[in-house]
Coordinates of C-alpha atoms in Angstrom, one line a residue:
Chain A
M1 CA 75.9 191.6 152.8
I2 CA 76.6 189.1 150.1
L3 CA 80.1 190.6 149.7
A4 CA 80.8 190.0 153.6
H5 CA 79.8 186.5 153.3
L6 CA 81.4 185.4 150.1
P7 CA 83.5 182.8 151.5
A8 CA 80.6 181.0 153.1
L9 CA 78.5 181.4 149.9
Q10 CA 81.2 179.9 147.8
I11 CA 80.7 176.6 149.6
V12 CA 77.1 176.7 150.8
V13 CA 75.6 177.3 147.2
P14 CA 76.9 174.2 145.6
L15 CA 76.4 172.1 148.6
I16 CA 72.7 173.0 149.2
A17 CA 72.0 172.8 145.4
A18 CA 73.4 169.2 145.2
P19 CA 70.6 167.4 147.0
A20 CA 68.2 169.7 145.4
C21 CA 69.3 168.3 142.1
L22 CA 68.6 164.9 143.1
L23 CA 65.0 166.0 144.3
L24 CA 64.4 167.4 141.0
R25 CA 64.4 163.9 139.5
R26 CA 64.4 165.1 135.7
G27 CA 67.8 165.2 134.1
T28 CA 67.1 168.5 132.4
A29 CA 66.0 170.5 135.5
A30 CA 68.8 169.0 137.4
W31 CA 71.4 170.0 134.7
F32 CA 69.7 173.7 134.7
L33 CA 70.1 174.0 138.3
A34 CA 73.8 172.7 138.3
L35 CA 74.4 175.2 135.5
L36 CA 73.3 178.2 137.4
V37 CA 74.9 177.2 140.6
A38 CA 78.3 176.6 138.6
W39 CA 78.0 180.2 137.1
A40 CA 77.2 181.4 140.5
A41 CA 80.3 179.8 141.9
L42 CA 82.3 181.2 139.2
I43 CA 80.9 184.8 139.8
L44 CA 81.7 184.4 143.7
S45 CA 85.2 183.1 143.0
V46 CA 85.9 186.3 140.8
L47 CA 84.5 188.5 143.4
L48 CA 86.6 186.9 146.0
L49 CA 89.8 187.1 143.7
R50 CA 89.2 190.8 143.4
Q51 CA 88.5 191.4 147.2
V52 CA 91.9 189.4 147.8
L53 CA 94.0 191.3 145.4
A54 CA 92.5 194.6 146.6
G55 CA 92.5 194.1 150.3
G56 CA 94.9 191.3 151.2
P57 CA 94.0 188.0 152.7
I58 CA 90.3 187.5 153.9
S59 CA 89.7 185.7 157.2
Y60 CA 86.2 184.5 157.5
E61 CA 84.9 182.8 160.9
L62 CA 82.2 180.1 160.2
G63 CA 79.2 180.7 162.4
D64 CA 81.0 183.7 164.2
W65 CA 83.2 181.0 166.2
A66 CA 86.6 182.9 166.7
A67 CA 89.6 181.0 165.2
P68 CA 91.6 178.9 166.3
W69 CA 88.6 177.2 168.1
G70 CA 86.2 177.8 165.3
I71 CA 86.5 176.8 161.7
E72 CA 88.1 179.5 159.7
Y73 CA 87.9 180.1 156.0
R74 CA 91.0 181.9 155.0
V75 CA 91.4 183.3 151.5
D76 CA 94.6 184.6 150.2
A77 CA 96.3 185.0 146.7
V78 CA 97.0 181.1 146.4
N79 CA 93.7 180.1 147.5
A80 CA 91.6 182.5 145.5
F81 CA 93.3 181.6 142.4
V82 CA 92.9 177.9 142.7
L83 CA 89.1 178.7 143.5
L84 CA 89.0 180.6 140.1
I85 CA 90.4 177.7 138.4
V86 CA 87.9 175.1 139.8
A87 CA 85.0 177.4 139.4
A88 CA 85.9 178.5 135.9
V89 CA 86.3 174.6 134.9
G90 CA 83.0 173.8 136.4
A91 CA 81.3 176.8 134.7
V92 CA 82.6 175.5 131.3
V93 CA 81.9 171.9 131.7
L94 CA 78.3 172.2 133.0
P95 CA 77.1 173.5 129.6
Y96 CA 79.0 171.0 127.9
A97 CA 77.8 168.2 130.0
R98 CA 74.1 168.4 128.9
T99 CA 74.6 166.7 125.5
S100 CA 77.5 164.7 126.4
V101 CA 75.8 163.3 129.6
A102 CA 72.7 162.6 127.8
H103 CA 74.6 160.5 125.1
E104 CA 76.6 158.6 127.5
L105 CA 74.5 157.9 130.5
P106 CA 71.1 156.4 130.8
E107 CA 68.3 159.1 131.5
S108 CA 67.7 157.5 135.1
Q109 CA 71.1 158.5 136.3
H110 CA 71.3 162.1 135.2
A111 CA 69.9 163.6 138.2
A112 CA 72.3 161.7 140.4
F113 CA 75.1 162.6 138.0
Y114 CA 74.6 166.5 138.4
T115 CA 74.2 165.9 142.3
A116 CA 77.6 164.0 142.3
L117 CA 79.2 166.7 140.1
L118 CA 77.9 169.6 142.3
L119 CA 79.1 167.7 145.5
C120 CA 82.5 167.3 143.7
L121 CA 82.7 171.0 143.0
A122 CA 81.5 171.9 146.5
G123 CA 84.2 169.6 147.8
L124 CA 87.0 171.0 145.7
L125 CA 86.0 174.5 146.7
G126 CA 85.9 173.7 150.3
V127 CA 89.4 172.1 150.3
T128 CA 90.6 175.2 148.7
I129 CA 89.0 177.8 150.8
T130 CA 89.3 176.2 154.4
G131 CA 91.8 177.3 156.9
D132 CA 91.3 174.4 159.2
A133 CA 93.4 171.3 158.8
F134 CA 90.7 168.8 159.6
N135 CA 88.0 170.6 157.6
L136 CA 90.3 170.2 154.6
F137 CA 90.4 166.4 155.2
V138 CA 86.4 166.4 155.2
F139 CA 86.1 168.4 152.1
L140 CA 88.7 166.3 150.4
E141 CA 86.7 163.2 151.2
I142 CA 83.5 164.8 150.0
S143 CA 85.1 165.7 146.6
S144 CA 86.9 162.3 146.4
L145 CA 83.9 160.2 147.1
S146 CA 81.6 162.0 144.6
S147 CA 84.5 161.7 142.1
Y148 CA 84.6 157.9 142.5
V149 CA 80.8 157.9 141.8
L150 CA 81.2 160.1 138.7
I151 CA 84.0 158.0 137.4
A152 CA 82.0 154.8 138.0
L153 CA 79.3 156.2 135.7
G154 CA 81.2 155.5 132.5
R155 CA 80.0 153.2 129.9
D156 CA 82.8 150.8 129.7
P157 CA 82.6 148.2 132.6
R158 CA 86.4 148.8 133.3
A159 CA 85.1 152.2 134.7
L160 CA 84.0 150.2 137.7
T161 CA 87.1 148.7 138.5
A162 CA 89.0 152.1 137.7
A163 CA 86.7 153.8 140.3
F164 CA 87.3 150.9 142.8
Q165 CA 91.1 151.3 142.4
Y166 CA 90.8 154.9 142.7
L167 CA 88.7 154.6 146.0
I168 CA 91.2 152.4 147.6
L169 CA 94.2 154.5 146.7
G170 CA 92.5 157.7 147.3
T171 CA 91.0 156.8 150.7
L172 CA 94.6 155.4 151.5
G173 CA 95.9 159.0 150.7
A174 CA 93.2 161.0 152.6
T175 CA 93.7 158.7 155.6
F176 CA 97.4 159.4 155.5
I177 CA 96.5 163.0 155.5
V178 CA 94.3 162.7 158.6
I179 CA 97.0 161.0 160.4
G180 CA 99.2 163.6 159.6
V181 CA 96.7 166.1 161.0
G182 CA 96.1 164.0 164.1
M183 CA 99.8 164.1 165.0
L184 CA 100.2 167.6 164.4
Y185 CA 97.1 168.2 166.8
M186 CA 98.9 165.9 169.3
A187 CA 101.9 168.0 169.2
T188 CA 100.4 171.4 169.2
G189 CA 96.9 171.3 170.3
T190 CA 95.4 173.2 167.5
L191 CA 93.9 172.5 163.9
N192 CA 93.8 175.9 162.5
M193 CA 96.4 176.3 159.8
M194 CA 97.7 179.7 160.8
D195 CA 97.8 178.8 164.4
L196 CA 99.5 175.6 163.5
A197 CA 102.3 177.7 161.6
E198 CA 102.9 179.5 164.9
R199 CA 103.0 176.6 167.3
I200 CA 105.1 174.1 165.1
P201 CA 108.3 175.8 165.4
P202 CA 108.9 175.1 169.0
V203 CA 108.1 171.4 168.7
S204 CA 109.6 171.0 165.3
D205 CA 112.2 168.5 166.3
S206 CA 109.9 166.1 168.0
R207 CA 109.3 163.0 166.3
T208 CA 105.6 163.5 166.3
V209 CA 106.1 166.4 164.1
L210 CA 108.4 164.6 161.7
V211 CA 106.1 161.8 161.4
A212 CA 103.2 164.1 160.6
F213 CA 105.4 165.7 157.8
A214 CA 106.1 162.5 156.2
F215 CA 102.5 161.3 156.4
L216 CA 101.3 164.5 154.9
A217 CA 103.7 164.3 152.2
V218 CA 102.9 160.9 151.0
G219 CA 99.1 161.5 151.4
A220 CA 99.3 164.7 149.4
S221 CA 101.5 163.2 146.7
L222 CA 99.0 160.3 146.3
K223 CA 96.0 162.7 145.7
L224 CA 98.2 164.7 143.2
A225 CA 99.4 161.6 141.4
L226 CA 103.0 162.3 141.8
F227 CA 105.1 159.7 139.9
P228 CA 105.2 156.3 141.6
L229 CA 101.6 157.1 143.3
H230 CA 100.0 158.1 140.0
L231 CA 98.5 154.4 139.0
W232 CA 95.0 155.4 139.8
L233 CA 95.0 158.3 137.3
P234 CA 95.2 156.6 133.7
N235 CA 92.3 154.3 134.3
A236 CA 90.3 156.8 136.0
Y237 CA 90.6 159.3 133.3
A238 CA 90.3 156.6 130.3
Y239 CA 87.0 155.2 131.5
A240 CA 85.1 157.9 133.1
P241 CA 82.5 159.8 131.1
S242 CA 83.9 162.6 129.1
A243 CA 82.5 165.5 130.9
V244 CA 83.9 164.1 134.0
T245 CA 87.3 163.3 132.8
A246 CA 87.4 167.1 131.6
F247 CA 86.4 168.2 134.9
L248 CA 88.4 166.0 137.1
A249 CA 91.6 166.5 135.1
A250 CA 91.4 170.1 135.2
T251 CA 90.5 170.4 139.0
A252 CA 91.2 167.4 141.2
T253 CA 94.9 167.2 140.9
K254 CA 95.3 171.0 140.9
V255 CA 93.5 171.2 144.3
S256 CA 95.8 168.6 145.5
V257 CA 98.8 170.4 144.6
Y258 CA 97.2 173.4 146.6
I259 CA 97.1 171.1 149.4
L260 CA 100.8 170.3 149.1
L261 CA 101.5 174.0 148.8
R262 CA 99.3 174.9 151.8
F263 CA 100.7 172.5 154.3
F264 CA 104.4 172.6 153.2
F265 CA 104.7 176.3 152.8
T266 CA 102.3 177.8 155.2
V267 CA 101.8 175.3 158.0
F268 CA 105.3 173.9 158.2
G269 CA 107.0 176.9 156.8
A270 CA 109.5 176.8 153.8
G271 CA 112.5 176.7 155.8
Y272 CA 111.4 173.7 157.8
S273 CA 110.3 171.8 154.8
F274 CA 113.0 172.5 152.2
D275 CA 116.0 173.8 154.1
L276 CA 115.9 171.3 157.1
L277 CA 114.0 168.5 155.9
T278 CA 114.9 168.9 152.2
L279 CA 111.5 167.7 150.9
N280 CA 112.7 169.1 147.4
H281 CA 115.3 166.7 147.1
L282 CA 112.5 163.9 147.1
L283 CA 110.1 165.9 145.0
M284 CA 112.5 167.0 142.4
P285 CA 113.7 163.5 141.1
L286 CA 110.1 162.0 141.2
A287 CA 109.1 165.1 139.1
V288 CA 111.9 164.5 136.6
V289 CA 111.0 160.7 136.2
A290 CA 107.3 161.7 136.0
I291 CA 108.0 164.2 133.0
L292 CA 110.3 161.9 131.3
V293 CA 108.8 158.5 131.8
C294 CA 105.1 159.4 131.7
S295 CA 105.6 161.4 128.5
T296 CA 107.3 158.6 126.9
V297 CA 104.6 156.1 128.0
A298 CA 102.0 158.6 126.6
I299 CA 103.6 158.1 123.1
Y300 CA 102.8 154.2 123.1
Q301 CA 99.1 154.8 123.9
N302 CA 96.4 154.2 121.3
D303 CA 93.6 155.4 123.4
V304 CA 93.7 159.2 123.3
K305 CA 92.2 159.6 126.7
R306 CA 94.7 157.4 128.2
L307 CA 97.3 159.2 126.4
L308 CA 96.4 162.5 127.8
A309 CA 96.0 160.9 131.3
Y310 CA 99.6 160.0 131.2
S311 CA 100.5 163.6 129.6
S312 CA 98.7 164.9 132.8
V313 CA 101.0 162.9 135.1
A314 CA 103.9 164.5 133.2
Q315 CA 102.4 167.9 133.5
I316 CA 101.9 167.4 137.2
G317 CA 105.7 166.6 137.3
Y318 CA 106.3 170.1 135.8
M319 CA 104.2 171.7 138.4
I320 CA 106.2 169.9 141.3
L321 CA 109.3 170.7 139.5
G322 CA 108.4 174.4 139.5
I323 CA 107.5 174.1 143.4
G324 CA 110.7 172.1 144.2
F325 CA 112.9 175.0 143.3
V326 CA 111.5 177.0 146.3
S327 CA 112.2 180.2 144.8
V328 CA 109.8 182.9 143.7
S329 CA 110.3 182.2 140.0
G330 CA 110.0 178.5 140.6
L331 CA 106.8 178.8 142.6
T332 CA 105.2 181.2 140.1
A333 CA 106.1 178.9 137.3
G334 CA 104.5 176.1 139.2
I335 CA 101.4 178.0 140.2
V336 CA 100.7 179.5 136.7
H337 CA 101.2 175.8 135.1
L338 CA 98.3 175.0 137.6
F339 CA 96.1 177.5 135.7
N340 CA 97.4 177.0 132.2
H341 CA 97.3 173.1 132.4
A342 CA 93.7 173.2 133.7
M343 CA 92.7 175.2 130.6
I344 CA 94.7 173.2 128.1
K345 CA 93.6 169.7 129.6
G346 CA 90.2 170.7 130.2
G347 CA 89.9 171.9 126.6
L348 CA 91.6 168.8 125.1
F349 CA 89.4 166.4 127.0
L350 CA 86.4 168.4 125.9
A351 CA 87.5 168.1 122.5
L352 CA 87.8 164.4 122.9
G353 CA 84.3 164.2 124.2
C354 CA 83.1 165.9 121.0
V355 CA 84.9 163.2 119.1
A356 CA 83.5 160.4 121.3
L357 CA 80.0 161.8 120.7
R358 CA 80.3 161.5 116.9
I359 CA 82.3 158.5 116.3
G360 CA 81.7 156.7 119.5
S361 CA 85.6 155.9 120.2
V362 CA 88.6 157.7 121.1
R363 CA 91.1 155.4 119.6
I364 CA 93.7 157.1 117.4
E365 CA 93.1 154.4 114.6
D366 CA 89.3 155.3 114.9
M367 CA 90.2 158.9 114.4
R368 CA 91.6 158.6 111.0
G369 CA 90.7 161.5 108.7
L370 CA 88.7 163.3 111.3
G371 CA 90.5 166.4 110.5
R372 CA 88.3 167.0 107.4
R373 CA 85.1 165.7 108.9
M374 CA 85.0 167.5 112.2
P375 CA 87.3 170.3 111.5
L376 CA 86.3 172.6 114.3
T377 CA 86.9 170.0 117.0
M378 CA 90.1 168.7 115.6
F379 CA 91.5 172.0 115.2
S380 CA 90.7 172.9 118.9
F381 CA 92.6 169.8 119.6
V382 CA 95.6 170.9 117.5
L383 CA 95.6 174.3 119.4
G384 CA 95.4 172.6 122.6
G385 CA 98.2 170.4 121.7
L386 CA 100.5 173.2 120.5
S387 CA 99.7 174.9 124.1
L388 CA 100.5 171.4 125.6
I389 CA 103.9 171.3 123.9
G390 CA 104.7 174.9 124.7
V391 CA 104.6 176.9 121.5
P392 CA 105.1 180.6 121.9
L393 CA 102.0 182.6 122.0
T394 CA 100.3 180.0 124.1
A395 CA 99.8 179.3 127.8
G396 CA 101.9 176.2 127.8
F397 CA 104.8 178.4 126.6
I398 CA 104.6 180.8 129.6
S399 CA 104.7 177.9 132.1
K400 CA 107.6 176.3 130.2
L401 CA 109.3 179.7 130.0
Y402 CA 109.2 180.6 133.7
L403 CA 110.2 176.9 134.7
V404 CA 113.3 177.2 132.4
R405 CA 114.0 180.6 133.8
A406 CA 113.7 179.3 137.5
A407 CA 116.0 176.6 136.6
I408 CA 118.6 178.7 135.0
E409 CA 118.4 181.1 138.0
Q410 CA 119.5 178.2 140.3
G411 CA 122.1 177.0 137.8
E412 CA 120.2 173.7 137.1
W413 CA 121.1 173.2 133.5
F414 CA 119.9 169.6 133.7
L415 CA 116.6 170.6 134.8
A416 CA 116.1 173.1 132.2
A417 CA 117.0 170.6 129.6
V418 CA 114.4 168.0 131.1
V419 CA 111.7 170.6 130.7
L420 CA 112.7 171.1 126.9
V421 CA 113.0 167.3 126.5
G422 CA 109.5 166.9 127.9
S423 CA 108.1 169.3 125.4
L424 CA 109.8 167.4 122.7
L425 CA 108.2 164.0 123.8
A426 CA 104.8 166.0 124.0
V427 CA 105.4 167.0 120.3
I428 CA 105.6 163.2 119.3
Y429 CA 102.5 162.2 121.0
I430 CA 100.5 165.2 120.0
W431 CA 101.8 164.6 116.4
R432 CA 100.5 160.8 116.6
V433 CA 96.9 162.1 117.1
V434 CA 97.3 165.0 114.6
E435 CA 98.7 162.8 111.9
S436 CA 95.9 160.3 112.3
A437 CA 93.2 163.1 112.1
Y438 CA 94.7 165.2 109.2
L439 CA 97.0 162.9 107.3
A440 CA 95.6 159.5 107.3
P441 CA 92.7 158.6 104.8
S442 CA 89.2 158.3 106.2
P443 CA 88.3 154.7 107.1
E444 CA 86.4 153.0 104.2
G445 CA 82.6 153.7 104.0
T446 CA 82.7 156.7 106.1
A447 CA 84.1 159.2 103.8
E448 CA 80.7 159.5 102.0
A449 CA 78.7 159.5 105.1
P450 CA 80.0 162.6 106.6
V451 CA 80.3 162.5 110.4
A452 CA 78.6 165.7 111.6
E453 CA 80.5 168.4 113.4
A454 CA 79.8 168.2 117.3
P455 CA 76.9 170.3 118.5
L456 CA 77.3 174.0 119.5
S457 CA 76.6 173.3 123.0
M458 CA 79.8 171.2 123.2
L459 CA 81.8 173.1 120.7
I460 CA 81.5 176.3 122.4
P461 CA 82.9 175.3 125.9
T462 CA 85.6 173.5 124.2
W463 CA 86.7 176.5 122.2
V464 CA 86.2 178.8 125.3
L465 CA 88.9 176.8 127.2
I466 CA 91.2 176.4 124.2
L467 CA 91.0 180.1 123.3
A468 CA 91.6 180.9 127.0
S469 CA 94.8 178.9 126.8
I470 CA 95.9 181.1 123.8
Y471 CA 94.8 184.3 125.2
F472 CA 96.6 183.7 128.5
G473 CA 99.6 182.9 126.6
I474 CA 99.4 186.4 125.0
D475 CA 98.2 188.4 127.9
T476 CA 99.9 186.9 131.1
S477 CA 99.2 190.0 133.4
V478 CA 96.4 188.3 135.2
T479 CA 97.6 184.9 135.6
V480 CA 101.4 185.4 136.3
G481 CA 100.5 188.6 138.4
V482 CA 98.5 186.6 140.7
A483 CA 100.9 183.5 140.8
Q484 CA 103.7 185.9 141.5
R485 CA 101.8 187.2 144.3
A486 CA 101.0 184.0 145.6
A487 CA 104.4 182.8 145.4
E488 CA 105.8 185.6 147.3
M489 CA 103.1 185.1 149.9
L490 CA 103.9 181.5 150.3
L491 CA 107.6 182.3 150.7
G492 CA 106.9 184.7 153.5
A493 CA 108.0 187.7 151.6
A494 CA 104.8 189.7 151.3
P495 CA 101.3 189.0 153.0
Chain B
M1 CA 110.9 155.0 177.1
D2 CA 107.7 154.1 178.7
L3 CA 106.9 151.2 176.4
P4 CA 104.1 149.8 178.2
G5 CA 102.5 152.9 178.9
L6 CA 102.3 153.6 175.2
Y7 CA 100.4 150.3 174.6
N8 CA 97.5 152.5 172.9
Y9 CA 100.1 153.5 170.2
W10 CA 101.1 149.9 169.7
V11 CA 97.5 148.9 169.2
V12 CA 97.3 151.6 166.6
V13 CA 100.4 150.4 164.8
V14 CA 99.4 146.9 164.5
L15 CA 96.0 147.6 163.4
M16 CA 97.3 150.0 160.9
M17 CA 99.8 147.5 159.5
I18 CA 97.3 144.7 159.5
G19 CA 94.7 146.8 157.6
F20 CA 97.4 148.0 155.2
Y21 CA 98.5 144.5 154.5
V22 CA 95.2 143.2 153.8
V23 CA 94.5 146.0 151.3
V24 CA 97.5 145.3 149.5
A25 CA 97.8 141.7 149.6
S26 CA 94.2 140.2 149.3
G27 CA 92.9 139.5 145.9
N28 CA 89.1 139.7 147.0
L29 CA 87.5 143.1 146.6
V30 CA 85.4 142.7 149.8
K31 CA 88.4 141.9 151.8
K32 CA 90.0 145.1 150.5
I33 CA 87.4 147.0 151.8
V34 CA 87.5 145.3 155.0
G35 CA 91.3 146.1 155.2
L36 CA 90.6 149.7 154.4
N37 CA 88.0 149.5 157.3
I38 CA 90.6 148.1 159.8
F39 CA 93.2 150.8 158.4
Q40 CA 90.8 153.6 159.2
T41 CA 89.7 152.3 162.6
S42 CA 93.5 152.3 163.8
V43 CA 93.4 156.0 162.9
F44 CA 90.2 156.6 165.1
I45 CA 92.0 154.8 168.0
L46 CA 95.0 157.1 167.5
Y47 CA 93.0 160.2 167.7
I48 CA 90.4 159.0 170.4
S49 CA 93.4 157.6 172.8
M50 CA 95.3 160.9 172.4
G51 CA 92.2 162.8 173.9
K52 CA 92.2 160.9 177.2
I53 CA 93.7 163.0 179.9
E54 CA 94.9 161.2 182.9
G55 CA 92.6 161.6 186.0
G56 CA 90.2 163.3 183.6
T57 CA 86.5 162.4 183.6
A58 CA 84.1 162.5 180.6
P59 CA 83.7 166.0 179.1
I60 CA 80.6 166.7 180.7
I61 CA 80.5 169.5 183.3
G62 CA 80.0 168.1 186.8
E63 CA 80.3 169.3 190.4
G64 CA 83.6 168.8 191.8
W65 CA 85.3 167.8 188.5
T66 CA 88.2 170.0 187.3
V67 CA 90.0 167.8 184.8
Y68 CA 88.1 166.6 181.9
S69 CA 89.2 164.7 178.8
N70 CA 89.4 166.4 175.8
P71 CA 86.1 166.2 173.6
L72 CA 87.7 167.6 170.5
P73 CA 89.3 164.3 169.0
H74 CA 85.8 162.7 169.7
V75 CA 84.2 165.0 167.5
L76 CA 86.8 164.7 164.8
I77 CA 86.6 161.0 164.8
L78 CA 82.7 161.1 164.5
T79 CA 83.2 162.9 161.3
A80 CA 85.9 160.6 160.3
I81 CA 83.7 157.5 161.0
V82 CA 81.1 158.9 158.8
V83 CA 83.4 159.5 156.0
G84 CA 84.8 155.8 156.6
V85 CA 81.1 154.5 156.5
A86 CA 80.4 156.5 153.4
T87 CA 83.5 155.1 151.7
T88 CA 82.7 151.6 152.7
A89 CA 79.1 151.9 151.4
L90 CA 80.4 153.2 148.1
G91 CA 83.0 150.7 147.7
L92 CA 80.5 147.8 148.5
A93 CA 78.1 149.3 146.0
L94 CA 81.0 149.5 143.5
I95 CA 81.6 145.7 144.2
V96 CA 78.0 144.9 143.6
R97 CA 78.2 146.5 140.0
I98 CA 81.4 144.8 139.5
K99 CA 80.0 141.4 140.2
E100 CA 77.1 142.3 137.9
A101 CA 79.5 143.1 135.2
Y102 CA 82.1 140.4 135.7
G103 CA 80.7 137.8 137.6
T104 CA 83.2 137.6 140.2
V105 CA 85.0 139.8 142.9
E106 CA 88.3 138.1 142.6
E107 CA 90.8 140.8 141.4
D108 CA 92.9 138.5 139.3
E109 CA 89.9 136.8 137.6
I110 CA 88.5 140.3 136.8
Q111 CA 91.9 141.3 135.3
Q112 CA 91.7 138.2 133.3
K113 CA 88.5 139.0 131.9
Q114 CA 89.2 142.5 131.1
D115 CA 92.5 141.4 129.2
N116 CA 90.5 138.9 127.1
A117 CA 87.7 141.6 126.3

C-alpha cells in the first residue's frame, strides 16, 4: 500500500510535517520532527530509485485523475537520482542543524527555521518528481520562497539584502519559466510534460514555441546560476546560516539543472533544442566562462564561504559543459557531477559551519593554525578540497574524467583543457585555505587556549558527506550506472 | 497581421516591460517590489486573455450554451496570484527588517553602509 503511493508520500510527508513543526513551538521538538521526516524522505527516495531501476519509469496519477488532465508524478532514472540527492542532503544536514542553528539563531526562531527547511525540502522534491509543467513552477516557488526565508535568518545584517536580491532575481526567473509554460500551453493545449513532448513537434516552428523556449532557457539559467545570471549566489551563500548554505548549495542549483534537463531533453526534445535551435552553442561558452572566471574570482576571496560560493558557480559550469555535449558520455558526466558536487560542496560547507561554531568567523586569516586545533574538521575540509580539485580516488575525479572523455570523444581538445585548467585553479584556492590552516602559526593568545573540536553531532554529518565523496570516487557503479541510464533515457535511446 | 485584434498581447508586453524596468532601474526597495508585482500581473493577463474563447460564455454549464471559455488558465492564475502575494509579503517583510537594520530602504544608501561597515 505504501509502495503503491511512494511518489505522493515523498511530497506529502515533508509538506504536512512543515506546519506541524510550527505548531510544536519548541525548537528541540520541531528539530526532532524535521529529523524524522528528512530520514523518512530519504528512505522513500531510495525505495523509489530501486523501483525505477527495476521496473522502468513510474507514472502516478494524483487523486486518480488521469493524465493529461490530472497532475501526474512521473519518476524515471533522472528524477529518482535527483530525488535521492536532495533527500540524502536533507537527511545529513538535519542532525547537523541542531547544534548549528542553536548557535546561530535566537531560540524564538528555531521552530520557524525547521518549518521553512521542511517546506524547502518538500518544494525541491516536488519540482523533481512532478510531470506537470505548471506544478513544477508552483513547487519551484514553494522551495524558492522558503529559501529566501532561510537565507534571511543569517546573523549578518547583509543576509537580509542578500535574501532580498535573491528574491527579486529568483522571482524574475520563476516568472520567466511560467511565461514559457503559458506559451507552451497556448500552442499545445496541455501542461503535462509527456503530452507536451508529443504535441510540440507539429507546432515547433511557430513563434510562440520559439519564444517559450527562450523564456524557459533564461528562467532556468537564472535559477541554476549560470554565468552572467549568478549574481545572487555568492551573497546568498556567504551570509546565510551554515546549515542553510550547506543545504542550498547541495540541492537548489542541482534541482534547477534538473529543470533544464527536463524541459530541453524531454519536453522539447534533444533534436529540437540542440540540433535545430543549437542551445548548446549558448550554454557551452557561458559554461567555459563560468569555470575559468569564477574559479579565478574564488582565488581572491578572503571569506571562505564566499570562496566556495564562487567555486559552486564554476562547478555548475562543469555540469552545464557536460550537458552541452549532448552525448551519452557528456550527459553522464553532467549528471554524475550533480551527485558528486552535492556531496563535496555539502561536506565542505558543513565543515565550514563547524569552524564558524568554534571560532565565530570563516575568514582565511582567522583560520590560521586551525589545522592543529581542530584536526578532524580541517582534515575533512582537505579531503573535500581534494575531491573538488579532482584528485584520483575521489568523486570529483570521476566527474572530471567523464567530462574530459566526453570532450575528447567530440574532438573538443580546448574544452578538455578548460576542465583541467579549472582543476588547477581549484588547487590554488583550496591551497589558500589549507596553507592558512596548516602552515600559518596560530594567532597570538589562542595557541594556549585550545579551541575544542566541533561537537560530534556536527562532525559526523560532515564526515558522512566527505567520506561519501571519497567512496563514490572509488566505487562508481551506482552513481555512474544510474547517471548513464538517465543520460540514455534523456537522449531517447532507452526508456 | 491582426494588430488591433492582438491588443491584449500589447497590454501584456507594455506592462511586462514597465514592471521589468521598475525592478531594474529603481533604487528604492519598495518600488522594486511594486515593479515585480506589475511584472507578474502582466503574466496573469497573458494567461487569462488566452483563455477567452470568441463567443464563449463563462465556464459554468448553462442551458443553451455550447461554447465556454477555458477555465484552466483561470485556475492556473489563481495559483500564480497566491504565489505573487506570498512573494510580495515576503519581500515587504524583508524590507521591514532591512529598514530596522540599516535605517533606510534606498539601495545605494544601504550599499554605502555595508561598504563602510
